[in-house]
Coordinates of C-alpha atoms in Angstrom, one line a residue:
N688 CA 63.2 208.4 70.5
I689 CA 65.5 210.2 67.9
T690 CA 69.3 210.5 67.4
V691 CA 71.9 214.0 66.9
T692 CA 75.2 212.7 66.0
G693 CA 78.3 214.4 64.1
G694 CA 77.2 218.6 64.9
N695 CA 80.0 220.8 64.9
A696 CA 79.1 224.2 65.4
N697 CA 80.9 227.2 65.1
G698 CA 78.3 228.3 68.4
S699 CA 77.1 226.8 71.5
G700 CA 75.2 223.8 71.0
G701 CA 77.1 220.6 68.6
G702 CA 73.9 218.5 68.6
I703 CA 70.7 221.0 70.1
S704 CA 70.9 224.6 70.7
N705 CA 67.4 224.9 73.1
D706 CA 65.7 228.1 73.2
G707 CA 62.3 227.2 73.6
N708 CA 60.6 224.6 75.3
L709 CA 62.3 221.2 74.4
T710 CA 61.8 217.1 75.6
L711 CA 63.7 214.3 75.4
V712 CA 62.3 211.0 75.8
G713 CA 64.3 207.9 75.0
S714 CA 66.5 209.6 72.8
T715 CA 70.4 209.8 72.3
I716 CA 72.3 213.3 71.8
T717 CA 76.1 211.6 70.9
G718 CA 79.2 213.2 69.1
N719 CA 78.8 216.1 69.0
A720 CA 81.5 218.8 69.5
V721 CA 81.6 222.9 69.9
Q722 CA 84.9 224.5 69.1
S723 CA 86.6 227.5 71.8
P724 CA 85.0 229.6 73.0
Y725 CA 82.1 228.3 73.4
N726 CA 79.7 226.0 75.4
G727 CA 77.8 222.8 75.2
G728 CA 78.8 220.0 73.0
G729 CA 75.9 218.2 73.2
I730 CA 73.5 220.4 74.3
H731 CA 72.8 224.7 74.4
N732 CA 70.0 225.3 77.0
R733 CA 68.9 228.4 77.6
G734 CA 64.9 227.1 77.7
T735 CA 63.3 225.2 79.6
L736 CA 65.0 221.2 78.5
A737 CA 63.8 218.4 80.0
V738 CA 65.4 214.2 79.7
T739 CA 64.4 212.0 80.3
R740 CA 65.3 207.9 79.8
S741 CA 67.5 210.0 77.4
T742 CA 71.8 209.6 77.3
I743 CA 74.2 212.1 76.2
S744 CA 77.2 210.4 76.0
N745 CA 81.1 211.4 73.9
N746 CA 80.6 215.5 73.3
T747 CA 82.9 217.6 73.1
A748 CA 83.0 222.1 73.9
G749 CA 86.0 224.2 73.1
N750 CA 84.3 226.1 76.0
E751 CA 81.9 224.7 79.1
G752 CA 79.9 221.7 79.5
G753 CA 80.9 218.9 77.0
G754 CA 77.2 217.4 77.8
I755 CA 74.8 219.4 78.5
S756 CA 75.8 223.5 78.8
N757 CA 72.6 225.1 81.1
G758 CA 71.6 228.7 81.4
G759 CA 67.8 227.7 82.3
A760 CA 65.6 226.2 83.5
L761 CA 66.8 222.3 83.7
T762 CA 64.9 218.6 84.8
V763 CA 67.2 215.6 83.9
T764 CA 66.2 211.7 84.8
D765 CA 66.5 208.5 84.3
S766 CA 68.8 208.9 81.9
T767 CA 72.6 209.1 81.8
I768 CA 75.3 211.1 81.0
T769 CA 78.5 210.2 80.0
G770 CA 82.3 210.2 78.2
N771 CA 81.9 213.4 77.9
T772 CA 84.8 216.5 77.5
A773 CA 84.8 220.0 78.0
L774 CA 87.8 222.2 77.6
I775 CA 87.6 224.4 80.8
D776 CA 84.6 223.4 83.8
G777 CA 81.1 220.8 83.6
G778 CA 82.6 217.9 81.2
G779 CA 79.5 216.2 82.1
I780 CA 76.9 219.3 83.1
Y781 CA 77.6 222.6 83.6
S782 CA 75.0 224.5 84.9
N783 CA 75.2 228.6 85.7
V784 CA 71.2 230.2 85.8
N785 CA 69.2 231.1 88.4
T786 CA 66.2 228.9 87.9
P787 CA 66.7 225.3 90.0
V788 CA 67.7 222.6 88.5
V789 CA 66.7 218.8 88.9
I790 CA 69.0 215.8 88.5
T791 CA 66.9 211.8 89.1
G792 CA 67.6 208.5 89.0
S793 CA 70.7 209.5 87.2
T794 CA 73.5 208.2 86.5
I795 CA 77.0 211.4 85.6
A796 CA 80.0 209.1 85.0
G797 CA 83.5 209.0 82.9
N798 CA 83.0 213.0 82.0
T799 CA 86.2 214.7 82.0
A800 CA 86.2 218.6 82.7
T801 CA 90.5 218.7 81.5
I802 CA 91.4 221.4 82.6
R803 CA 89.7 223.3 85.8
D804 CA 86.1 221.9 87.7
G805 CA 83.7 219.5 88.3
G806 CA 84.8 216.9 86.4
G807 CA 80.5 215.3 86.3
V808 CA 78.6 218.7 87.2
F809 CA 79.8 222.6 87.8
N810 CA 77.0 224.1 89.3
T811 CA 77.5 227.9 90.1
G812 CA 74.4 229.9 89.8
N813 CA 71.1 228.0 91.5
A814 CA 70.2 225.9 93.3
M815 CA 70.5 222.3 92.2
T816 CA 69.1 218.8 94.1
I817 CA 70.3 215.9 93.0
R818 CA 68.2 212.7 93.9
N819 CA 69.1 208.9 93.4
S820 CA 72.1 209.4 91.4
T821 CA 75.2 208.7 90.5
L822 CA 78.1 209.9 89.6
S823 CA 80.9 208.0 88.8
G824 CA 84.7 207.9 87.7
N825 CA 84.9 211.4 86.6
D826 CA 87.9 214.0 85.8
A827 CA 88.8 217.4 86.7
G828 CA 91.9 218.8 86.2
G829 CA 91.7 221.1 88.8
S830 CA 89.0 220.4 91.3
G831 CA 86.1 219.0 91.8
G832 CA 86.2 215.3 89.7
G833 CA 82.5 214.3 90.4
I834 CA 80.9 217.5 91.4
Y835 CA 82.1 221.6 92.0
N836 CA 79.8 223.1 93.3
E837 CA 79.1 227.2 94.2
S838 CA 76.1 227.9 94.9
R839 CA 72.6 225.9 96.1
L840 CA 72.8 222.1 96.1
S841 CA 71.0 219.1 97.8
L842 CA 72.9 215.4 97.3
D843 CA 70.2 213.3 98.2
S844 CA 70.6 209.5 98.2
V845 CA 73.4 210.6 95.3
T846 CA 76.7 207.8 95.5
I847 CA 79.8 209.6 94.7
T848 CA 82.4 207.5 93.7
G849 CA 86.1 206.8 92.0
N850 CA 86.3 210.8 90.7
T851 CA 89.7 212.6 90.3
N852 CA 90.6 214.6 93.3
S853 CA 87.3 215.0 95.6
A854 CA 83.8 214.1 95.6
L855 CA 82.1 216.7 96.3
Y856 CA 84.3 220.8 95.9
N857 CA 82.2 222.9 98.4
A858 CA 83.7 226.1 96.8
D859 CA 85.2 229.1 98.9
Y860 CA 82.5 231.1 98.9
T861 CA 79.4 232.0 101.2
V862 CA 77.1 231.4 98.5
A863 CA 78.7 227.9 98.6
R864 CA 75.9 226.0 100.4
V865 CA 75.6 221.6 100.2
T866 CA 73.1 219.7 102.3
I867 CA 73.9 215.7 102.3
E868 CA 71.8 213.1 103.1
N869 CA 71.5 209.7 102.9
S870 CA 74.7 209.7 101.1
I871 CA 78.1 208.0 99.7
L872 CA 81.1 209.9 99.1
A873 CA 83.6 207.8 98.4
N874 CA 87.3 206.1 97.0
S875 CA 88.1 209.6 95.3
T876 CA 91.9 210.2 94.1
G877 CA 92.9 212.9 96.0
P878 CA 93.5 213.0 99.4
Y879 CA 89.7 214.2 100.6
D880 CA 85.8 212.9 98.7
C881 CA 84.6 215.5 101.0
V882 CA 86.8 219.3 100.6
N883 CA 84.1 223.0 101.7
G884 CA 86.0 226.2 101.4
S885 CA 86.4 228.3 104.7
S886 CA 82.9 230.4 104.1
A887 CA 81.3 227.9 102.6
T888 CA 77.8 225.4 104.1
V889 CA 77.4 222.0 104.3
T890 CA 74.8 220.2 106.2
I891 CA 74.3 216.4 106.8
A892 CA 70.9 215.8 107.3
N893 CA 70.0 211.9 108.1
P894 CA 72.5 209.1 107.7
N895 CA 75.3 209.5 105.4
L896 CA 78.5 208.2 104.8
V897 CA 81.9 209.7 103.9
E898 CA 85.0 207.9 103.8
T899 CA 87.7 211.3 104.3
Q900 CA 86.8 214.7 104.3
S901 CA 88.2 218.1 105.2
N902 CA 85.8 221.5 106.8
C903 CA 83.2 219.7 106.2
G904 CA 81.3 217.8 109.3
S905 CA 81.0 214.4 111.2
F906 CA 79.2 211.9 109.3
T907 CA 77.4 209.4 110.3
L908 CA 79.8 206.4 108.6
S909 CA 84.3 207.3 107.8
S910 CA 84.7 204.6 106.1
A911 CA 84.9 202.3 102.6
P912 CA 82.0 201.9 101.6
Q913 CA 82.7 198.7 99.5
L914 CA 81.1 199.2 96.4
G915 CA 80.8 196.9 93.8
P916 CA 81.7 197.3 89.5
L917 CA 79.7 200.5 87.4
Q918 CA 76.5 197.6 86.0
N919 CA 73.4 196.7 85.7
N920 CA 71.7 196.6 88.2
G921 CA 68.6 196.6 87.6
G922 CA 67.7 200.6 87.7
P923 CA 66.7 202.9 84.1
T924 CA 71.0 203.3 84.8
W925 CA 74.4 201.7 85.8
T926 CA 74.2 202.3 89.6
H927 CA 77.0 201.1 92.4
A928 CA 75.6 197.9 94.4
L929 CA 76.5 197.8 97.9
L930 CA 78.5 194.3 98.0
A931 CA 78.0 191.8 101.0
G932 CA 79.0 193.2 104.5
S933 CA 78.8 196.9 102.8
P934 CA 78.9 199.9 107.0
A935 CA 76.5 201.4 104.3
I936 CA 73.5 199.5 104.4

């Protein structure tokens, strides 16, 4: 139950730099910054980090990871990551490590990667699982307004909507492998919600609704999902409710 604000580091980790074991519960990391070429405007993690029922907001990184720059073990649960900015990659979260990353019941919204990729999340070098979560209104100057992926990624019961360029950009690498299950990818500003490189792999498990796609395969539904606005619908974080008559019901 702490607030970390106003940090401005000439190194990685504007609010917190963690090399050990850190658990944040009910805490707020907001308004911190690191200058170029450093990472992790809010948090720079090289140890073990667990974020639960917390908010990471309005932090700025001069390089990668506006909210969180991760190089260790990371779990994010029932938390909100919003309004963060990275100059290069990963406005909300930048993760580059071989340790698994798990994001559950969380909302990643309104984050920006100014120059390049992954407005909400940039995932490379590790296995990442995102379940029961929302990625909404994130912006990337390059590819993957919602998620930019270069490694193994599992999406389970995830809504990715209203992001620039695409909801998901699975980069053109043989190691880029995404599994999509019970999820919605829609309402991107670019021509496609799901973009898959020719050497990359997308595996479809169980029903999904993907409005438009390029080389991502055949989804159960390809139509507008009819979602309500991002708001408090009664859960730990804000979400997009399905409107009456939504084909996703």
